[in-house]
XYZ file of C-alpha atoms in Angstrom:
711
model
C 20.523 152.629 138.111
C 21.269 151.969 134.181
C 22.324 148.399 133.653
C 25.210 148.662 131.251
C 25.847 145.063 130.122
C 22.102 144.904 129.417
C 22.654 148.362 127.145
C 26.459 147.142 125.118
C 24.490 143.384 124.683
C 21.753 145.100 122.830
C 24.326 147.162 121.014
C 26.303 144.348 120.020
C 23.341 142.127 118.555
C 21.669 144.954 117.039
C 25.318 145.535 115.126
C 25.598 142.160 114.473
C 22.400 141.453 112.688
C 23.011 144.721 110.694
C 26.416 143.207 109.181
C 24.334 139.786 108.083
C 21.704 142.003 106.115
C 24.028 143.440 104.329
C 25.780 140.740 103.751
C 23.090 138.659 102.404
C 21.526 141.819 100.461
C 24.724 141.783 98.350
C 25.088 138.620 97.678
C 21.611 138.339 96.582
C 22.596 140.810 94.153
C 22.804 138.826 90.421
C 25.974 138.337 89.839
C 29.215 136.931 86.902
C 32.253 135.836 86.900
C 34.528 135.539 84.479
C 38.339 133.199 83.958
C 41.262 132.646 82.083
C 43.243 129.972 80.756
C 44.499 129.361 84.255
C 41.297 129.544 85.986
C 41.930 133.184 87.506
C 38.986 135.515 87.816
C 39.393 138.222 85.410
C 36.345 140.424 86.027
C 32.920 139.927 88.215
C 30.072 141.388 86.824
C 27.287 142.927 89.595
C 24.394 144.826 88.423
C 20.194 145.559 90.503
C 18.745 143.305 87.893
C 20.165 141.150 85.260
C 17.932 139.435 81.842
C 19.479 137.059 79.690
C 18.414 137.404 75.855
C 20.093 134.477 73.780
C 24.120 135.247 74.690
C 24.049 138.195 75.821
C 23.330 139.365 79.645
C 21.877 142.638 79.816
C 22.687 144.365 83.645
C 19.967 147.184 84.897
C 20.981 150.011 87.880
C 24.053 150.068 90.271
C 26.009 148.462 87.695
C 29.439 147.594 89.118
C 32.530 145.311 86.839
C 35.448 144.558 89.086
C 38.586 143.735 87.641
C 42.400 142.996 88.764
C 43.476 147.035 88.276
C 40.075 148.832 87.863
C 36.652 149.341 89.391
C 34.043 150.225 87.396
C 30.355 152.138 87.800
C 28.046 152.767 85.427
C 23.612 152.455 84.966
C 23.558 149.640 82.136
C 25.999 146.954 81.061
C 25.550 144.257 78.654
C 27.936 141.399 78.546
C 28.728 138.909 75.154
C 29.288 135.299 77.114
C 30.519 134.070 73.161
C 32.346 137.042 72.085
C 33.701 137.950 75.841
C 32.463 141.632 74.575
C 31.455 143.947 77.501
C 29.657 147.220 76.879
C 29.326 149.490 79.908
C 26.833 153.065 79.427
C 25.330 155.638 81.576
C 28.049 157.478 83.531
C 30.750 155.499 83.686
C 33.350 155.747 86.103
C 36.404 153.684 86.672
C 38.389 153.833 89.313
C 41.947 152.907 89.781
C 42.515 152.631 93.785
C 40.570 155.534 95.426
C 41.672 157.961 92.639
C 39.039 158.309 89.776
C 40.748 157.117 86.972
C 38.416 157.969 83.594
C 34.837 158.193 82.992
C 32.829 158.462 79.272
C 29.631 157.847 78.396
C 29.987 154.637 76.593
C 32.742 152.112 77.185
C 33.713 149.373 74.991
C 35.682 145.620 76.422
C 37.170 143.361 74.454
C 38.353 140.793 77.319
C 39.751 138.072 75.790
C 41.744 140.424 73.552
C 42.454 143.035 76.596
C 40.965 146.102 73.680
C 37.996 148.668 74.788
C 36.465 151.564 72.865
C 35.715 154.178 74.763
C 32.694 157.605 73.776
C 33.545 159.926 75.308
C 36.396 159.446 77.248
C 38.326 161.441 79.701
C 41.271 160.030 82.186
C 42.659 161.477 84.784
C 46.331 160.283 86.309
C 46.381 161.233 89.700
C 50.586 160.883 90.039
C 50.964 163.664 88.123
C 47.587 165.498 88.119
C 47.770 165.319 83.862
C 44.239 164.650 82.586
C 43.004 163.859 78.476
C 40.222 164.495 77.533
C 38.599 163.394 73.729
C 35.484 162.065 71.725
C 36.950 158.583 71.519
C 39.623 156.487 72.612
C 40.563 153.191 72.132
C 42.133 150.747 74.828
C 44.692 147.960 73.276
C 45.988 145.989 75.995
C 48.591 148.720 77.871
C 48.108 151.130 75.201
C 45.524 154.478 75.018
C 44.903 155.323 71.181
C 42.736 158.686 70.984
C 42.312 161.407 68.353
C 41.251 165.199 68.533
C 41.902 165.347 72.129
C 42.970 168.409 74.908
C 45.485 166.970 77.793
C 46.939 169.120 80.421
C 47.537 169.129 84.301
C 45.504 172.278 85.252
C 42.064 173.383 85.658
C 39.382 171.046 83.432
C 36.814 174.574 83.452
C 40.018 177.122 82.354
C 43.635 175.577 82.440
C 46.490 177.859 82.358
C 48.469 175.686 79.448
C 46.712 172.933 77.627
C 47.655 171.003 74.703
C 45.458 169.754 71.873
C 46.948 167.409 69.831
C 45.234 165.818 66.345
C 46.834 161.707 67.422
C 48.252 160.708 70.298
C 48.968 157.697 72.276
C 49.576 156.752 75.790
C 51.405 153.631 77.310
C 49.985 152.949 80.672
C 52.724 150.489 81.756
C 55.563 152.768 80.176
C 53.979 156.035 81.487
C 54.673 157.647 77.671
C 52.364 160.289 75.924
C 53.507 160.587 72.257
C 51.277 163.289 70.699
C 51.677 164.330 66.692
C 50.902 167.496 65.449
C 50.546 169.241 68.991
C 49.242 172.801 70.037
C 50.192 174.463 72.848
C 47.904 176.858 74.326
C 48.345 179.458 77.283
C 44.906 180.253 78.129
C 43.012 179.733 75.076
C 46.176 181.955 72.676
C 48.034 179.256 70.634
C 51.830 179.679 71.051
C 54.033 176.931 69.728
C 53.465 173.785 67.341
C 55.145 170.942 66.950
C 54.990 168.155 64.457
C 55.781 165.068 66.946
C 56.025 166.003 70.927
C 56.540 162.969 74.000
C 56.906 162.713 77.189
C 56.358 160.944 80.741
C 54.262 161.226 83.321
C 56.280 159.920 86.042
C 58.765 161.147 88.109
C 61.006 158.090 87.202
C 64.228 158.902 85.403
C 64.257 158.752 81.555
C 66.165 158.533 78.678
C 64.859 161.100 76.489
C 65.967 164.871 75.060
C 65.260 167.312 78.159
C 63.598 171.432 77.425
C 65.929 173.219 75.036
C 67.473 176.657 76.616
C 66.815 179.505 74.255
C 68.182 182.992 74.386
C 69.315 186.365 72.620
C 71.732 188.320 73.702
C 73.767 191.372 72.380
C 77.015 189.763 72.153
C 76.813 186.748 71.258
C 73.294 186.610 68.990
C 70.942 183.361 69.071
C 71.869 181.124 71.973
C 70.918 177.591 72.229
C 71.605 175.077 74.977
C 70.201 171.189 74.066
C 70.173 168.947 76.334
C 70.341 164.883 76.384
C 69.370 162.546 79.523
C 70.667 159.325 79.669
C 69.314 157.247 82.580
C 70.121 153.486 81.939
C 71.010 152.305 85.640
C 69.389 153.323 89.404
C 72.846 153.963 90.278
C 73.858 156.292 87.297
C 72.894 159.116 85.157
C 74.382 161.487 82.844
C 73.589 164.531 81.113
C 75.023 165.873 77.291
C 74.147 169.357 76.659
C 75.555 170.828 73.486
C 75.867 174.793 73.024
C 75.473 177.051 70.084
C 75.888 180.966 70.359
C 75.505 182.734 66.775
C 78.023 185.195 66.417
C 80.343 182.997 69.114
C 80.814 179.347 68.286
C 79.739 176.127 69.830
C 80.654 173.715 72.543
C 79.700 171.307 74.831
C 79.509 169.841 78.252
C 79.181 166.533 79.726
C 78.208 165.432 83.137
C 78.279 161.826 84.649
C 76.411 161.356 88.348
C 76.442 157.975 90.123
C 76.105 156.496 93.083
C 78.398 153.866 95.592
C 76.346 151.158 98.021
C 76.354 153.543 100.407
C 74.084 156.201 98.531
C 77.490 158.244 98.584
C 76.836 160.745 94.610
C 80.317 161.512 92.428
C 79.857 163.931 89.676
C 82.458 164.594 87.046
C 81.869 167.213 84.341
C 83.763 168.236 81.646
C 83.244 170.898 79.026
C 84.466 172.343 75.670
C 83.824 176.041 74.050
C 85.369 177.151 70.419
C 85.062 180.593 69.983
C 85.021 182.507 66.121
C 88.230 183.887 65.265
C 85.830 187.144 65.313
C 84.594 187.227 68.707
C 88.785 186.540 69.782
C 89.920 188.784 67.970
C 86.958 192.085 69.284
C 87.451 191.246 72.598
C 90.943 190.117 72.802
C 90.372 186.441 74.135
C 93.175 185.313 76.157
C 92.068 181.138 74.726
C 90.613 180.849 71.068
C 88.799 178.007 73.469
C 87.736 177.249 77.036
C 87.624 174.256 78.244
C 88.127 172.380 81.724
C 86.699 169.192 83.792
C 86.091 168.773 87.415
C 85.443 165.915 90.100
C 83.109 166.034 92.912
C 82.805 163.359 95.814
C 82.407 162.444 99.048
C 82.596 159.087 101.281
C 83.055 157.616 104.246
C 83.944 154.235 105.454
C 86.359 152.979 102.314
C 88.060 151.015 104.181
C 86.635 151.229 107.889
C 84.056 148.395 107.584
C 86.256 146.013 106.375
C 89.201 146.354 108.557
C 88.911 146.378 112.283
C 91.804 148.110 112.538
C 89.979 151.648 110.995
C 87.919 152.954 113.110
C 86.827 155.837 110.732
C 87.936 156.681 107.321
C 86.882 159.740 104.551
C 87.480 160.662 101.182
C 87.005 164.215 100.237
C 87.072 165.089 95.908
C 85.917 169.085 94.974
C 88.624 169.204 92.595
C 88.678 171.711 89.229
C 91.150 172.155 86.567
C 90.478 174.915 83.393
C 92.224 177.223 81.186
C 89.940 179.799 81.340
C 86.805 181.605 83.640
C 84.780 181.339 80.616
C 84.633 177.573 81.440
C 82.901 178.344 84.423
C 80.359 181.127 83.227
C 79.163 179.789 80.670
C 77.842 176.511 82.480
C 75.606 178.903 84.640
C 74.731 181.243 82.122
C 71.169 182.251 83.788
C 71.231 180.560 87.512
C 71.823 183.427 89.262
C 75.005 182.304 90.514
C 76.861 184.565 88.061
C 79.278 186.607 90.634
C 82.404 185.433 91.067
C 83.826 187.509 94.226
C 87.114 185.373 95.158
C 89.942 185.161 91.940
C 91.211 182.240 94.004
C 89.813 179.043 93.227
C 91.092 176.971 95.082
C 90.741 172.447 94.406
C 91.177 169.888 97.435
C 91.529 166.119 97.420
C 91.604 165.337 101.482
C 92.054 161.115 103.029
C 92.294 160.249 106.338
C 92.769 157.365 108.225
C 92.122 156.951 111.792
C 92.545 154.132 114.134
C 92.453 153.747 117.838
C 95.703 155.904 118.889
C 97.103 156.817 115.489
C 95.642 159.366 112.272
C 96.703 159.433 108.986
C 95.798 162.102 106.495
C 96.569 163.020 102.812
C 95.682 166.591 102.088
C 95.781 168.125 98.348
C 95.183 171.383 97.200
C 95.661 173.257 94.013
C 94.734 176.982 93.825
C 93.726 178.901 90.612
C 94.058 182.675 90.139
C 91.221 183.201 87.700
C 93.780 187.091 86.958
C 96.475 185.223 85.445
C 96.702 184.213 81.774
C 98.475 180.807 82.898
C 99.090 180.011 86.965
C 102.643 177.906 85.819
C 103.887 180.858 89.241
C 101.354 179.372 91.375
C 102.404 177.330 94.662
C 100.270 174.265 94.606
C 100.174 172.006 97.668
C 100.638 168.335 96.136
C 100.632 167.044 98.969
C 100.074 167.212 101.990
C 101.474 163.968 104.154
C 100.269 164.013 107.924
C 100.709 161.485 110.619
C 99.411 161.900 114.321
C 99.765 159.692 117.364
C 97.311 160.658 119.759
C 97.598 161.901 122.830
C 98.596 159.440 125.452
C 98.964 159.043 128.781
C 102.818 159.177 129.791
C 104.092 157.499 133.187
C 101.220 159.776 134.684
C 97.592 159.749 134.332
C 97.979 163.898 134.169
C 101.230 163.844 131.652
C 100.282 163.087 127.931
C 102.069 163.550 124.694
C 101.631 162.925 121.570
C 103.271 162.867 117.657
C 102.817 164.870 114.553
C 104.268 163.850 111.371
C 103.952 166.756 108.201
C 105.459 166.082 104.824
C 105.024 169.047 102.319
C 105.709 168.984 98.449
C 105.126 172.840 97.874
C 105.351 172.524 93.621
C 105.227 174.761 90.933
C 105.764 174.553 86.869
C 108.173 177.560 87.147
C 110.368 179.056 89.959
C 112.057 176.886 92.854
C 109.679 174.328 94.809
C 110.526 173.416 98.366
C 109.800 169.641 100.046
C 108.984 170.496 104.271
C 108.873 167.958 106.474
C 108.311 168.814 110.244
C 108.192 167.126 113.421
C 106.093 168.377 116.684
C 105.989 166.145 119.762
C 104.585 168.153 122.687
C 104.580 167.230 125.870
C 101.967 168.247 128.291
C 100.959 168.173 132.187
C 97.450 169.129 132.802
C 96.257 170.414 136.456
C 93.254 170.732 138.674
C 93.101 173.002 140.712
C 90.546 175.327 143.292
C 88.407 172.288 142.969
C 88.197 172.508 139.499
C 87.556 175.592 139.147
C 90.439 176.470 136.990
C 92.834 174.137 135.107
C 96.506 174.949 134.799
C 98.494 173.546 131.687
C 101.745 173.063 131.490
C 104.093 171.795 127.978
C 106.805 171.541 126.118
C 107.147 170.909 122.225
C 110.323 169.598 120.439
C 110.279 170.803 116.615
C 112.468 170.115 113.925
C 111.826 171.150 110.418
C 113.784 170.008 106.966
C 113.261 171.754 104.107
C 114.923 171.412 100.776
C 114.815 173.600 97.714
C 114.806 172.425 93.813
C 114.395 173.873 90.701
C 116.240 177.434 91.185
C 119.315 179.918 90.087
C 121.053 181.143 92.109
C 120.964 178.131 94.402
C 119.219 177.941 97.664
C 120.496 176.306 100.700
C 118.585 173.762 102.615
C 117.140 174.882 105.616
C 117.421 173.357 108.671
C 115.693 174.412 111.783
C 115.370 172.930 115.722
C 114.007 174.370 118.691
C 111.537 173.325 121.547
C 109.426 175.993 123.356
C 107.318 176.208 126.211
C 103.527 176.690 126.473
C 102.026 177.496 130.031
C 98.216 177.996 130.315
C 95.439 178.705 132.767
C 91.803 178.339 131.584
C 88.722 177.783 133.323
C 84.900 176.341 132.151
C 82.199 177.999 134.291
C 78.685 176.979 133.389
C 75.324 178.607 135.201
C 71.670 177.980 134.960
C 69.376 181.235 134.520
C 65.326 180.970 134.756
C 65.090 181.504 130.768
C 68.433 180.419 129.646
C 72.017 178.606 130.760
C 75.031 180.435 130.453
C 78.846 178.699 130.060
C 82.281 180.881 129.864
C 85.154 179.697 129.447
C 88.661 182.286 130.416
C 92.231 181.055 129.056
C 95.324 182.735 129.224
C 98.151 181.304 127.515
C 102.051 182.654 127.006
C 104.085 180.600 124.923
C 108.397 180.847 125.516
C 111.092 180.296 122.966
C 113.414 177.965 123.913
C 116.471 176.296 122.357
C 116.559 177.839 118.858
C 119.198 175.858 115.893
C 118.640 176.954 112.218
C 120.648 177.026 109.386
C 120.261 177.232 105.688
C 117.210 179.727 103.654
C 113.891 180.676 104.585
C 111.768 180.886 101.730
C 107.910 182.912 103.009
C 106.318 179.528 102.665
C 107.981 178.114 105.467
C 105.818 179.087 109.350
C 107.825 178.352 112.541
C 105.872 178.263 115.249
C 107.206 179.329 119.052
C 109.315 181.263 117.084
C 108.218 184.638 118.939
C 107.042 185.201 122.715
C 103.133 185.392 122.531
C 100.901 185.757 125.460
C 97.046 185.208 124.171
C 94.176 186.759 126.261
C 90.727 184.424 125.082
C 87.357 184.429 126.293
C 84.835 182.648 124.626
C 80.922 182.025 126.058
C 77.244 180.459 125.481
C 73.643 181.144 126.039
C 71.582 178.089 125.843
C 67.594 178.079 125.774
C 66.896 175.217 128.641
C 64.934 173.577 125.692
C 67.430 173.287 123.120
C 70.286 172.025 122.598
C 72.071 174.965 119.958
C 72.949 177.896 121.370
C 71.228 181.494 120.615
C 74.643 183.236 121.580
C 77.437 182.571 120.490
C 80.712 185.603 121.245
C 84.545 185.390 121.377
C 87.212 187.955 122.168
C 91.264 186.620 121.483
C 93.954 189.450 122.295
C 96.832 188.447 121.462
C 100.449 190.121 122.188
C 104.048 189.615 120.939
C 107.640 190.345 122.213
C 109.385 189.857 118.452
C 113.872 189.407 118.221
C 114.134 192.804 118.950
C 112.746 193.251 121.875
C 110.197 195.090 120.967
C 106.158 194.883 122.367
C 104.292 194.188 119.680
C 99.975 194.450 120.000
C 98.912 191.696 117.726
C 95.094 191.566 115.993
C 92.488 191.581 117.656
C 89.398 188.896 117.400
C 85.976 189.388 117.854
C 83.483 186.924 116.938
C 79.743 187.126 117.838
C 76.540 184.585 116.219
C 73.116 185.626 117.629
C 69.998 183.984 117.203
C 67.486 186.787 118.137
C 63.977 184.558 117.522
C 63.596 182.173 115.034
C 63.427 184.431 112.044
C 66.270 187.066 112.567
C 69.753 185.700 112.960
C 73.227 188.431 112.762
C 76.322 187.330 113.096
C 80.058 189.713 112.883
C 84.215 189.033 112.552
C 86.047 192.126 113.335
C 89.800 191.793 113.262
C 91.604 194.936 114.194
C 95.495 195.436 113.532
C 96.869 197.567 116.497
C 100.449 197.818 114.842
C 98.432 199.588 111.938
C 95.541 201.451 113.504
C 93.233 200.229 111.340
C 90.409 197.420 110.479
C 92.048 193.931 108.488
C 89.150 192.051 107.703
C 85.106 192.081 109.422
C 82.480 190.249 107.864
C 78.665 191.423 108.727
C 75.512 189.238 108.348
C 72.059 189.827 108.491
C 69.085 187.418 107.896
C 65.861 187.095 107.854
C 63.837 183.710 106.913
C 59.971 182.969 107.045
C 58.199 180.739 105.352
C 56.685 183.718 103.443
C 60.208 186.268 102.976
C 63.254 185.631 103.400
C 65.958 188.541 103.645
C 70.085 189.229 103.836
C 71.963 191.602 104.048
C 76.479 190.945 103.987
C 79.292 193.545 103.817
C 82.626 192.283 103.758
C 86.280 193.896 104.095
C 89.872 192.778 103.375
C 92.951 194.899 103.363
C 95.863 193.751 101.417
C 98.693 192.984 103.927
C 97.527 194.136 107.001
C 97.379 191.177 109.457
C 100.275 190.485 111.992
C 101.870 187.659 111.293
C 99.181 186.162 109.001
C 100.125 184.372 105.163
C 97.820 187.691 103.545
C 99.844 189.189 101.812
C 98.847 187.234 98.665
C 95.398 187.694 99.289
C 93.701 190.827 97.326
C 92.131 193.577 99.123
C 87.701 193.557 98.581
C 84.949 195.594 100.056
C 81.602 194.644 98.897
C 77.351 194.422 100.215
C 74.895 191.690 99.187
C 71.740 191.859 99.270
C 69.000 189.563 98.747
C 65.025 189.338 99.413
C 62.683 186.929 98.331
C 58.865 187.323 99.495
C 55.592 185.889 98.585
C 52.659 188.234 98.552
C 49.535 185.829 97.621
C 48.745 185.928 94.132
C 52.615 186.200 92.870
C 56.208 186.401 94.589
C 59.020 188.805 93.973
C 62.609 188.276 94.537
C 66.085 190.748 93.780
C 69.534 190.848 95.011
C 72.337 193.098 94.253
C 76.070 193.361 95.095
C 78.204 196.350 95.020
C 81.796 196.844 95.287
C 83.310 199.938 97.519
C 86.347 199.527 95.979
C 86.020 199.478 92.660
C 82.587 201.683 93.104
C 79.922 199.497 90.984
C 77.305 197.433 90.908
C 78.886 194.141 90.544
C 75.274 192.623 89.962
C 72.029 192.847 90.538
C 67.990 191.572 89.440
C 64.667 191.757 90.427
C 61.853 189.591 89.413
C 59.038 187.752 90.060
C 58.023 184.576 90.372
C 54.829 182.422 90.782
C 53.733 178.980 91.247
C 50.982 176.626 91.137
C 50.204 172.580 90.815
C 50.038 172.648 87.238
C 52.111 175.483 85.874
C 55.452 177.903 87.820
C 57.199 180.905 86.150
C 59.540 183.146 86.575
C 60.740 186.319 85.235
C 64.090 188.017 85.835
C 65.943 191.185 84.735
C 69.608 191.323 85.901
C 72.881 192.311 84.927
C 76.033 191.579 85.965
C 79.595 192.707 85.082
C 80.548 189.646 84.420
C 85.112 188.520 84.295
C 86.371 187.809 80.773
C 90.592 186.892 80.551
C 92.112 188.608 77.832
C 96.025 188.986 76.676
C 96.387 191.302 78.885
C 94.544 189.980 81.817
C 90.928 189.892 83.794
C 88.870 192.822 82.018
C 85.254 193.069 83.179
C 82.180 192.988 80.651
C 78.642 194.401 81.478
C 76.396 191.890 80.476
C 72.317 192.750 81.289
C 69.723 190.273 80.243
C 65.931 188.850 80.657
C 65.064 185.558 81.562
C 62.059 183.899 81.366
C 61.778 180.833 82.955
C 58.452 177.937 82.644
C 57.407 175.210 84.332
C 54.252 173.074 83.128
C 54.539 170.721 85.516
C 54.941 167.384 84.336
C 55.268 167.896 80.704
C 58.857 170.119 81.023
C 60.533 173.626 81.646
C 61.422 176.469 78.953
C 64.400 179.087 79.836
C 64.406 182.276 77.320
C 66.873 184.622 77.901
C 67.072 188.165 75.716
């Protein structure tokens, strides 16, 4: 039997002897250190053998120089102890951390002056992947000065792109490269010359000019965008972009971004573009200039972290004000988001504050119909104020009530305006039956509204409406596990019965009165879950209402069917259908099919909406729509292909299509896109389509910058 304790003791003794031998071997190597005025070691010099010739100390074999920043190895080194100069020769390798930083045949350091000469010179920055090769470089303090050099971030043997320059500097502290008389090469072909060129090698934000976007179009001529980036503080930055169009005019766009102490980012954007008179006359444009501004901000916890009574609050801002659709189109040009499907642009400012038992909300909606020359007659909701008292027990734990009050201000510049007050007080009784398999809910609601009309001739009488209505609901929630999935089912029947009603004055279309008709609603919703996942892989819901109107006519409401199905980890499908039994037609539908893998993405979607087909739904102001959208993106290895199209069945034309190629490697990426769009322009007679076809070249030279060219 093996005595394992003897074997282990033998191994420990041998390991200890080996460590002592290595320490003594290293300690036996000749070495010398250099100290500064504060008696701190600046560097340490080690070699297999050293000899002293006057003020020169020579090292031979496995030379090692250790500094606070670098680790240097070479074949030979000579150190002048009086002048504090050291020369290192023979396959010099300089490491920074664990990464090879540069290499040369000869390096000369002046320790007191922080001055070095490197011949020939090669430097590699591990963070950016950038390398510089030159016959000679001078390092003075934190800056390299090089002449007759080449730099790139691609392979050294055959770089995809490179920059040759006559003179250049690299500041290590600022991570900034400046080049004079720079020639840009794609492989071996020169494509661009600049007398001066500079850029940063790190990813931190720095102020300066960004790469311009250059293009050309049949109508606008030469197009030039020049952005300037401003980064003064870590919490905010800005981009100011000037824009010139040869045959059209000039303008600019400014964007300010800042973050608060909770890392919520706000974006403010404003733009202006002025058309030439000849261009405005040619295309019959409604406006001489297009301008606008936008604000985006989402923030939670404005006051909840300061006041204990406030449990939760939040602010949401998504606001756009413009005079012309061109303001949106010009700033998004070439970004792929060229098709505006909905002509109604909605801005929102919402704030809510939630306490233990109460809720307060302020909501504003501002609508811009992009097809109109002005929106003076468009109704705006500025604002809606809501107070809600959460459901609370009333004398009995199964009896509950809540209070809801809303103030709506429907305003517009021209035409009548309305201010509406609404008060709803529902009282509900909930009773479980059959061992909690069935729930019975009986409720009554007191509802009152008062609407004041103004700015109209002839004068409308103020509207006063009071009612109470009853709701009877029976529902059941069932859950059953199976071997491969879990199934949950919700069944519900709800009946709404109008009670006492009293009305006085003139009602306008913007007012909706709840509980005004007899209504029975049947609904079924179900979820299918995988046992190992919380997210459902299949969701299905159907709803069917029935009405009895004031003329005692029975009306079948709109049937709604909604489905979301994740067929696998890659495939998913969703569908929503509204069928109008009163019109015997589909009122609205949408279908979406998508496929997603790391190498492939596919999307097919169809949307249909008929105007005025939904029963008792306020959809008469929404435009009809019938279009499909298709998009694909496939990585073929050597390159990727992509494409998309949008076809309008109602107008019978392709709204947009594009196809292209793309490729991305470590130092370089490109994207070539052929696109055609039917862009809307606002003329004196309203919105008119205008065809725009172009080729867009997008080249990314990492970490130098990017170039975008539109033809």
